[in-house]
PDB file of C-alpha atoms in Angstrom:
ATOM      1  CA  UNK A   1       0.175  -0.086   0.066  1.00 71.00           C
ATOM      2  CA  UNK A   2       1.596   3.177  -1.173  1.00 87.00           C
ATOM      3  CA  UNK A   3       1.501   6.221   1.156  1.00 90.00           C
ATOM      4  CA  UNK A   4       2.409   9.797   1.218  1.00 95.00           C
ATOM      5  CA  UNK A   5       4.735  10.134   4.144  1.00 97.00           C
ATOM      6  CA  UNK A   6       6.221  12.843   6.119  1.00 96.00           C
ATOM      7  CA  UNK A   7       9.520  12.338   8.093  1.00 97.00           C
ATOM      8  CA  UNK A   8      10.604  14.329  11.168  1.00 95.00           C
ATOM      9  CA  UNK A   9      14.118  13.833  12.476  1.00 93.00           C
ATOM     10  CA  UNK A  10      16.978  16.222  13.384  1.00 90.00           C
ATOM     11  CA  UNK A  11      19.705  14.087  11.972  1.00 91.00           C
ATOM     12  CA  UNK A  12      20.017  15.042   8.239  1.00 92.00           C
ATOM     13  CA  UNK A  13      21.864  11.843   7.143  1.00 93.00           C
ATOM     14  CA  UNK A  14      19.406   9.475   8.685  1.00 92.00           C
ATOM     15  CA  UNK A  15      16.510  11.768   7.316  1.00 93.00           C
ATOM     16  CA  UNK A  16      17.907  11.527   3.789  1.00 94.00           C
ATOM     17  CA  UNK A  17      18.465   7.783   3.955  1.00 95.00           C
ATOM     18  CA  UNK A  18      15.026   6.998   5.361  1.00 94.00           C
ATOM     19  CA  UNK A  19      13.479   9.006   2.535  1.00 96.00           C
ATOM     20  CA  UNK A  20      15.440   7.236  -0.214  1.00 96.00           C
ATOM     21  CA  UNK A  21      14.640   3.801   1.425  1.00 96.00           C
ATOM     22  CA  UNK A  22      10.916   4.541   1.607  1.00 96.00           C
ATOM     23  CA  UNK A  23      10.992   5.956  -2.082  1.00 95.00           C
ATOM     24  CA  UNK A  24      12.625   2.645  -3.167  1.00 95.00           C
ATOM     25  CA  UNK A  25       9.681   0.758  -1.715  1.00 95.00           C
ATOM     26  CA  UNK A  26       7.041   2.627  -3.528  1.00 94.00           C
ATOM     27  CA  UNK A  27       6.260   5.444  -0.999  1.00 96.00           C
ATOM     28  CA  UNK A  28       6.051   9.117  -1.702  1.00 95.00           C
ATOM     29  CA  UNK A  29       7.730  11.648   0.733  1.00 96.00           C
ATOM     30  CA  UNK A  30       5.541  14.606   0.970  1.00 95.00           C
ATOM     31  CA  UNK A  31       8.126  16.296   3.117  1.00 95.00           C
ATOM     32  CA  UNK A  32      11.147  15.962   5.563  1.00 96.00           C
ATOM     33  CA  UNK A  33      11.422  18.205   8.738  1.00 94.00           C
ATOM     34  CA  UNK A  34      14.324  18.486  11.079  1.00 93.00           C
ATOM     35  CA  UNK A  35      12.290  20.169  13.898  1.00 89.00           C
ATOM     36  CA  UNK A  36       9.098  20.409  15.686  1.00 89.00           C
ATOM     37  CA  UNK A  37       8.339  23.922  14.384  1.00 90.00           C
ATOM     38  CA  UNK A  38       9.212  23.091  10.816  1.00 93.00           C
ATOM     39  CA  UNK A  39       6.999  19.993  10.974  1.00 92.00           C
ATOM     40  CA  UNK A  40       3.984  21.649  12.410  1.00 91.00           C
ATOM     41  CA  UNK A  41       4.418  24.470   9.796  1.00 92.00           C
ATOM     42  CA  UNK A  42       4.624  22.007   6.851  1.00 93.00           C
ATOM     43  CA  UNK A  43       1.487  20.255   8.226  1.00 91.00           C
ATOM     44  CA  UNK A  44      -0.428  23.540   7.780  1.00 89.00           C
ATOM     45  CA  UNK A  45       0.000  23.075   4.024  1.00 89.00           C
ATOM     46  CA  UNK A  46      -1.402  19.633   3.948  1.00 88.00           C
ATOM     47  CA  UNK A  47      -1.377  16.413   5.846  1.00 92.00           C
ATOM     48  CA  UNK A  48       0.531  13.257   4.841  1.00 95.00           C
ATOM     49  CA  UNK A  49      -1.032   9.961   4.849  1.00 96.00           C
ATOM     50  CA  UNK A  50       1.355   9.049   7.585  1.00 97.00           C
ATOM     51  CA  UNK A  51       3.783  10.757   9.855  1.00 96.00           C
ATOM     52  CA  UNK A  52       7.149   9.127  11.023  1.00 97.00           C
ATOM     53  CA  UNK A  53       8.560  10.964  13.931  1.00 95.00           C
ATOM     54  CA  UNK A  54      11.783  10.645  16.055  1.00 93.00           C
ATOM     55  CA  UNK A  55      10.864  10.874  19.784  1.00 89.00           C
ATOM     56  CA  UNK A  56      14.020  12.856  20.874  1.00 85.00           C
ATOM     57  CA  UNK A  57      15.030  15.960  19.048  1.00 82.00           C
ATOM     58  CA  UNK A  58      16.891  19.115  20.193  1.00 74.00           C
ATOM     59  CA  UNK A  59      13.836  21.264  19.478  1.00 67.00           C
ATOM     60  CA  UNK A  60      11.418  18.971  21.201  1.00 73.00           C
ATOM     61  CA  UNK A  61      10.386  15.731  20.004  1.00 83.00           C
ATOM     62  CA  UNK A  62       7.785  13.444  18.609  1.00 89.00           C
ATOM     63  CA  UNK A  63       5.410  13.671  21.671  1.00 89.00           C
ATOM     64  CA  UNK A  64       5.331  17.373  21.297  1.00 88.00           C
ATOM     65  CA  UNK A  65       4.221  16.937  17.622  1.00 92.00           C
ATOM     66  CA  UNK A  66       1.757  14.183  18.271  1.00 91.00           C
ATOM     67  CA  UNK A  67       0.310  16.175  21.240  1.00 88.00           C
ATOM     68  CA  UNK A  68      -0.106  19.330  19.166  1.00 89.00           C
ATOM     69  CA  UNK A  69      -1.851  17.680  16.092  1.00 91.00           C
ATOM     70  CA  UNK A  70      -4.016  15.525  18.253  1.00 88.00           C
ATOM     71  CA  UNK A  71      -5.226  18.618  19.970  1.00 85.00           C
ATOM     72  CA  UNK A  72      -5.918  20.165  16.675  1.00 89.00           C
ATOM     73  CA  UNK A  73      -8.291  17.416  15.851  1.00 89.00           C
ATOM     74  CA  UNK A  74      -5.955  15.611  13.312  1.00 90.00           C
ATOM     75  CA  UNK A  75      -6.231  11.841  13.164  1.00 92.00           C
ATOM     76  CA  UNK A  76      -3.232  11.418  10.670  1.00 95.00           C
ATOM     77  CA  UNK A  77      -1.526   8.059  11.643  1.00 96.00           C
ATOM     78  CA  UNK A  78       1.750   8.408  13.466  1.00 96.00           C
ATOM     79  CA  UNK A  79       4.837   6.128  13.869  1.00 96.00           C
ATOM     80  CA  UNK A  80       7.572   6.862  16.295  1.00 95.00           C
ATOM     81  CA  UNK A  81      10.883   5.547  15.082  1.00 91.00           C
ATOM     82  CA  UNK A  82      13.664   6.038  17.520  1.00 89.00           C
ATOM     83  CA  UNK A  83      16.797   4.488  19.222  1.00 88.00           C
ATOM     84  CA  UNK A  84      15.253   4.558  22.500  1.00 85.00           C
ATOM     85  CA  UNK A  85      11.838   5.361  24.129  1.00 88.00           C
ATOM     86  CA  UNK A  86      11.290   5.409  28.002  1.00 86.00           C
ATOM     87  CA  UNK A  87       8.305   3.441  29.303  1.00 87.00           C
ATOM     88  CA  UNK A  88       6.564   6.656  30.548  1.00 85.00           C
ATOM     89  CA  UNK A  89       6.926   8.137  27.048  1.00 87.00           C
ATOM     90  CA  UNK A  90       5.386   5.014  25.499  1.00 88.00           C
ATOM     91  CA  UNK A  91       2.417   5.155  27.848  1.00 86.00           C
ATOM     92  CA  UNK A  92       1.946   8.943  26.920  1.00 85.00           C
ATOM     93  CA  UNK A  93       2.157   8.227  23.288  1.00 88.00           C
ATOM     94  CA  UNK A  94      -0.495   5.581  23.569  1.00 87.00           C
ATOM     95  CA  UNK A  95      -2.544   7.851  25.430  1.00 85.00           C
ATOM     96  CA  UNK A  96      -2.128  10.559  22.630  1.00 86.00           C
ATOM     97  CA  UNK A  97      -3.086   7.907  20.083  1.00 89.00           C
ATOM     98  CA  UNK A  98       0.253   6.810  18.468  1.00 92.00           C
ATOM     99  CA  UNK A  99      -0.163   4.087  15.909  1.00 94.00           C
ATOM    100  CA  UNK A 100       3.145   2.462  15.772  1.00 94.00           C
ATOM    101  CA  UNK A 101       6.640   2.229  17.520  1.00 94.00           C
ATOM    102  CA  UNK A 102       9.754   1.022  15.688  1.00 94.00           C
ATOM    103  CA  UNK A 103      13.247   0.998  17.101  1.00 92.00           C
ATOM    104  CA  UNK A 104      16.002   2.360  14.795  1.00 91.00           C
ATOM    105  CA  UNK A 105      18.160  -0.871  15.208  1.00 90.00           C
ATOM    106  CA  UNK A 106      15.342  -3.012  13.919  1.00 90.00           C
ATOM    107  CA  UNK A 107      15.412  -4.736  10.528  1.00 92.00           C
ATOM    108  CA  UNK A 108      14.278  -2.335   7.817  1.00 92.00           C
ATOM    109  CA  UNK A 109      11.575  -4.749   6.822  1.00 93.00           C
ATOM    110  CA  UNK A 110       9.904  -4.208  10.340  1.00 94.00           C
ATOM    111  CA  UNK A 111       9.335  -0.457   9.398  1.00 95.00           C
ATOM    112  CA  UNK A 112       7.737  -1.585   6.093  1.00 96.00           C
ATOM    113  CA  UNK A 113       5.507  -3.990   7.944  1.00 95.00           C
ATOM    114  CA  UNK A 114       4.657  -1.436  10.547  1.00 96.00           C
ATOM    115  CA  UNK A 115       3.745   0.939   7.821  1.00 96.00           C
ATOM    116  CA  UNK A 116       1.551  -1.623   6.272  1.00 95.00           C
ATOM    117  CA  UNK A 117      -0.160  -2.440   9.417  1.00 94.00           C
ATOM    118  CA  UNK A 118      -0.751   1.089  10.437  1.00 95.00           C
ATOM    119  CA  UNK A 119      -2.032   2.112   7.013  1.00 95.00           C
ATOM    120  CA  UNK A 120      -4.564  -0.808   7.226  1.00 93.00           C
ATOM    121  CA  UNK A 121      -5.941   0.600  10.565  1.00 91.00           C
ATOM    122  CA  UNK A 122      -4.039  -1.599  13.007  1.00 90.00           C
ATOM    123  CA  UNK A 123      -1.570  -0.623  15.795  1.00 90.00           C
ATOM    124  CA  UNK A 124       1.946  -1.806  15.523  1.00 92.00           C
ATOM    125  CA  UNK A 125       4.091  -1.331  18.636  1.00 90.00           C
ATOM    126  CA  UNK A 126       7.453  -3.021  18.954  1.00 88.00           C
ATOM    127  CA  UNK A 127       6.954  -5.882  21.453  1.00 86.00           C
ATOM    128  CA  UNK A 128       9.850  -4.945  23.647  1.00 86.00           C
ATOM    129  CA  UNK A 129       8.646  -1.368  23.756  1.00 88.00           C
ATOM    130  CA  UNK A 130       5.112  -2.635  24.831  1.00 85.00           C
ATOM    131  CA  UNK A 131       6.628  -5.025  27.422  1.00 83.00           C
ATOM    132  CA  UNK A 132       8.835  -2.281  28.980  1.00 84.00           C
ATOM    133  CA  UNK A 133       5.637  -0.020  29.267  1.00 81.00           C
ATOM    134  CA  UNK A 134       3.646  -2.883  30.771  1.00 79.00           C
ATOM    135  CA  UNK A 135       6.362  -3.555  33.504  1.00 79.00           C
ATOM    136  CA  UNK A 136       6.556   0.268  34.210  1.00 76.00           C
ATOM    137  CA  UNK A 137       2.613   0.533  34.657  1.00 71.00           C
ATOM    138  CA  UNK A 138       2.582  -2.378  36.989  1.00 69.00           C
ATOM    139  CA  UNK A 139       5.338  -1.271  39.133  1.00 68.00           C
ATOM    140  CA  UNK A 140       4.106   2.318  39.289  1.00 61.00           C
ATOM    141  CA  UNK A 141       2.274   3.315  42.494  1.00 57.00           C
ATOM    142  CA  UNK A 142      -1.474   2.340  42.306  1.00 53.00           C
ATOM    143  CA  UNK A 143      -4.171   5.151  41.933  1.00 51.00           C
ATOM    144  CA  UNK A 144      -6.135   5.863  45.096  1.00 42.00           C
ATOM    145  CA  UNK A 145      -9.290   5.185  43.156  1.00 46.00           C
ATOM    146  CA  UNK A 146      -9.761   2.309  41.032  1.00 62.00           C
ATOM    147  CA  UNK A 147     -11.420   3.845  37.758  1.00 67.00           C
ATOM    148  CA  UNK A 148     -12.460   0.422  36.614  1.00 72.00           C
ATOM    149  CA  UNK A 149     -15.215   0.659  39.297  1.00 73.00           C
ATOM    150  CA  UNK A 150     -17.137   2.960  36.710  1.00 76.00           C
ATOM    151  CA  UNK A 151     -17.643  -0.051  34.605  1.00 80.00           C
ATOM    152  CA  UNK A 152     -20.621  -2.260  34.569  1.00 85.00           C
ATOM    153  CA  UNK A 153     -20.359  -6.076  35.191  1.00 85.00           C
ATOM    154  CA  UNK A 154     -20.719  -6.756  31.571  1.00 88.00           C
ATOM    155  CA  UNK A 155     -18.169  -4.011  30.563  1.00 88.00           C
ATOM    156  CA  UNK A 156     -15.759  -5.498  33.174  1.00 88.00           C
ATOM    157  CA  UNK A 157     -16.289  -8.952  31.531  1.00 90.00           C
ATOM    158  CA  UNK A 158     -15.548  -7.531  28.114  1.00 92.00           C
ATOM    159  CA  UNK A 159     -12.466  -5.530  29.330  1.00 90.00           C
ATOM    160  CA  UNK A 160     -11.156  -8.746  30.931  1.00 89.00           C
ATOM    161  CA  UNK A 161     -11.503 -10.614  27.630  1.00 91.00           C
ATOM    162  CA  UNK A 162      -9.863  -7.822  25.643  1.00 89.00           C
ATOM    163  CA  UNK A 163      -6.897  -7.988  28.177  1.00 85.00           C
ATOM    164  CA  UNK A 164      -6.820 -11.722  27.413  1.00 83.00           C
ATOM    165  CA  UNK A 165      -6.196 -10.948  23.778  1.00 83.00           C
ATOM    166  CA  UNK A 166      -9.704 -11.733  22.362  1.00 90.00           C
ATOM    167  CA  UNK A 167     -10.920  -9.913  19.366  1.00 90.00           C
ATOM    168  CA  UNK A 168     -14.513  -8.426  19.175  1.00 93.00           C
ATOM    169  CA  UNK A 169     -15.897 -11.369  17.182  1.00 93.00           C
ATOM    170  CA  UNK A 170     -14.433 -13.824  19.720  1.00 93.00           C
ATOM    171  CA  UNK A 171     -15.749 -11.741  22.502  1.00 93.00           C
ATOM    172  CA  UNK A 172     -19.134 -11.734  20.938  1.00 93.00           C
ATOM    173  CA  UNK A 173     -19.263 -15.600  20.707  1.00 93.00           C
ATOM    174  CA  UNK A 174     -17.995 -15.936  24.343  1.00 92.00           C
ATOM    175  CA  UNK A 175     -20.572 -13.606  25.836  1.00 92.00           C
ATOM    176  CA  UNK A 176     -23.422 -14.488  23.560  1.00 91.00           C
ATOM    177  CA  UNK A 177     -23.777 -11.073  21.994  1.00 90.00           C
ATOM    178  CA  UNK A 178     -23.581  -9.544  18.551  1.00 92.00           C
ATOM    179  CA  UNK A 179     -20.347  -8.035  17.320  1.00 91.00           C
ATOM    180  CA  UNK A 180     -22.110  -4.706  17.119  1.00 90.00           C
ATOM    181  CA  UNK A 181     -23.173  -4.809  20.763  1.00 90.00           C
ATOM    182  CA  UNK A 182     -19.444  -5.472  21.833  1.00 92.00           C
ATOM    183  CA  UNK A 183     -18.555  -2.444  19.912  1.00 90.00           C
ATOM    184  CA  UNK A 184     -21.118  -0.493  21.762  1.00 88.00           C
ATOM    185  CA  UNK A 185     -19.839  -1.780  25.086  1.00 89.00           C
ATOM    186  CA  UNK A 186     -16.339  -1.047  24.054  1.00 90.00           C
ATOM    187  CA  UNK A 187     -17.165   2.551  23.111  1.00 87.00           C
ATOM    188  CA  UNK A 188     -18.757   3.058  26.509  1.00 87.00           C
ATOM    189  CA  UNK A 189     -15.595   1.595  28.314  1.00 89.00           C
ATOM    190  CA  UNK A 190     -13.330   3.901  26.433  1.00 86.00           C
ATOM    191  CA  UNK A 191     -15.409   6.892  27.201  1.00 82.00           C
ATOM    192  CA  UNK A 192     -15.791   6.046  30.972  1.00 80.00           C
ATOM    193  CA  UNK A 193     -11.925   5.444  31.332  1.00 81.00           C
ATOM    194  CA  UNK A 194     -10.936   8.391  29.059  1.00 77.00           C
ATOM    195  CA  UNK A 195      -8.957   6.225  26.719  1.00 81.00           C
ATOM    196  CA  UNK A 196      -8.793   5.651  22.887  1.00 80.00           C
ATOM    197  CA  UNK A 197      -7.300   2.175  22.428  1.00 83.00           C
ATOM    198  CA  UNK A 198      -7.314  -1.417  23.412  1.00 85.00           C
ATOM    199  CA  UNK A 199      -3.589  -1.161  24.112  1.00 83.00           C
ATOM    200  CA  UNK A 200      -4.318   1.712  26.569  1.00 80.00           C
ATOM    201  CA  UNK A 201      -7.057  -0.415  28.223  1.00 84.00           C
ATOM    202  CA  UNK A 202      -4.759  -3.433  28.814  1.00 81.00           C
ATOM    203  CA  UNK A 203      -2.031  -1.289  30.401  1.00 79.00           C
ATOM    204  CA  UNK A 204      -4.761   0.590  32.500  1.00 77.00           C
ATOM    205  CA  UNK A 205      -6.214  -2.763  33.798  1.00 76.00           C
ATOM    206  CA  UNK A 206      -2.643  -4.291  34.564  1.00 72.00           C
ATOM    207  CA  UNK A 207      -1.579  -1.055  36.347  1.00 67.00           C
ATOM    208  CA  UNK A 208      -4.792  -1.029  38.516  1.00 63.00           C
ATOM    209  CA  UNK A 209      -4.530  -4.747  39.523  1.00 53.00           C
ATOM    210  CA  UNK A 210      -1.846  -6.968  38.055  1.00 42.00           C
ATOM    211  CA  UNK A 211      -3.540 -10.021  39.627  1.00 42.00           C
ATOM    212  CA  UNK A 212      -6.943  -9.263  38.161  1.00 45.00           C
ATOM    213  CA  UNK A 213      -8.176 -12.546  36.458  1.00 40.00           C
ATOM    214  CA  UNK A 214      -9.374 -12.409  32.808  1.00 42.00           C
ATOM    215  CA  UNK A 215     -13.195 -12.778  33.057  1.00 42.00           C
ATOM    216  CA  UNK A 216     -15.008 -15.516  31.299  1.00 39.00           C
ATOM    217  CA  UNK A 217     -12.038 -17.659  30.431  1.00 38.00           C
ATOM    218  CA  UNK A 218     -13.129 -20.793  32.142  1.00 38.00           C
ATOM    219  CA  UNK A 219     -13.995 -23.739  29.638  1.00 33.00           C
TER     220      UNK A 219
END
């Protein structure tokens, strides 16, 4: 799937190499930017199909750009590509709606796969990065109030099945519901918890109670 891509990184050699690599694999480069300010200014002239951002730059970083464009109402898919991302940065990025995270020392094909998955509407966060975020969220001090208390019994059941890795169709079958009803419950869960993705829901549940059993998994 060809995409018009914008790349933001403050290392010119890497930026040029990335642009050539993506061009050679059928993607168009809408623009390259070397700072937060330049990227946001170029975005005013038109959004790309996909943004690839470095997390750490001298003028700020990917989180600053992601926060700005999400606050403006933009839903353009965003991939972070970086040497290192701290667990708390990953959690913040998930809250802001990042679509993918790829480490710069990964095989180049992993970036191409991530782009394909994100452009198809899926999330694609490097397993190691997600694992570190989960460990961090579990070891962090628990909130005084368990926000999961806001969920109904059915919503807790569905949340538990999501945490267990089930997809909507599988959840519908397990709970005796239609897939559409599961989506309605999921929308309600997201609204009540102030989150936007299944990944964020899983992290929140594990940070609230790492021993919470997945509901409805008995055979």
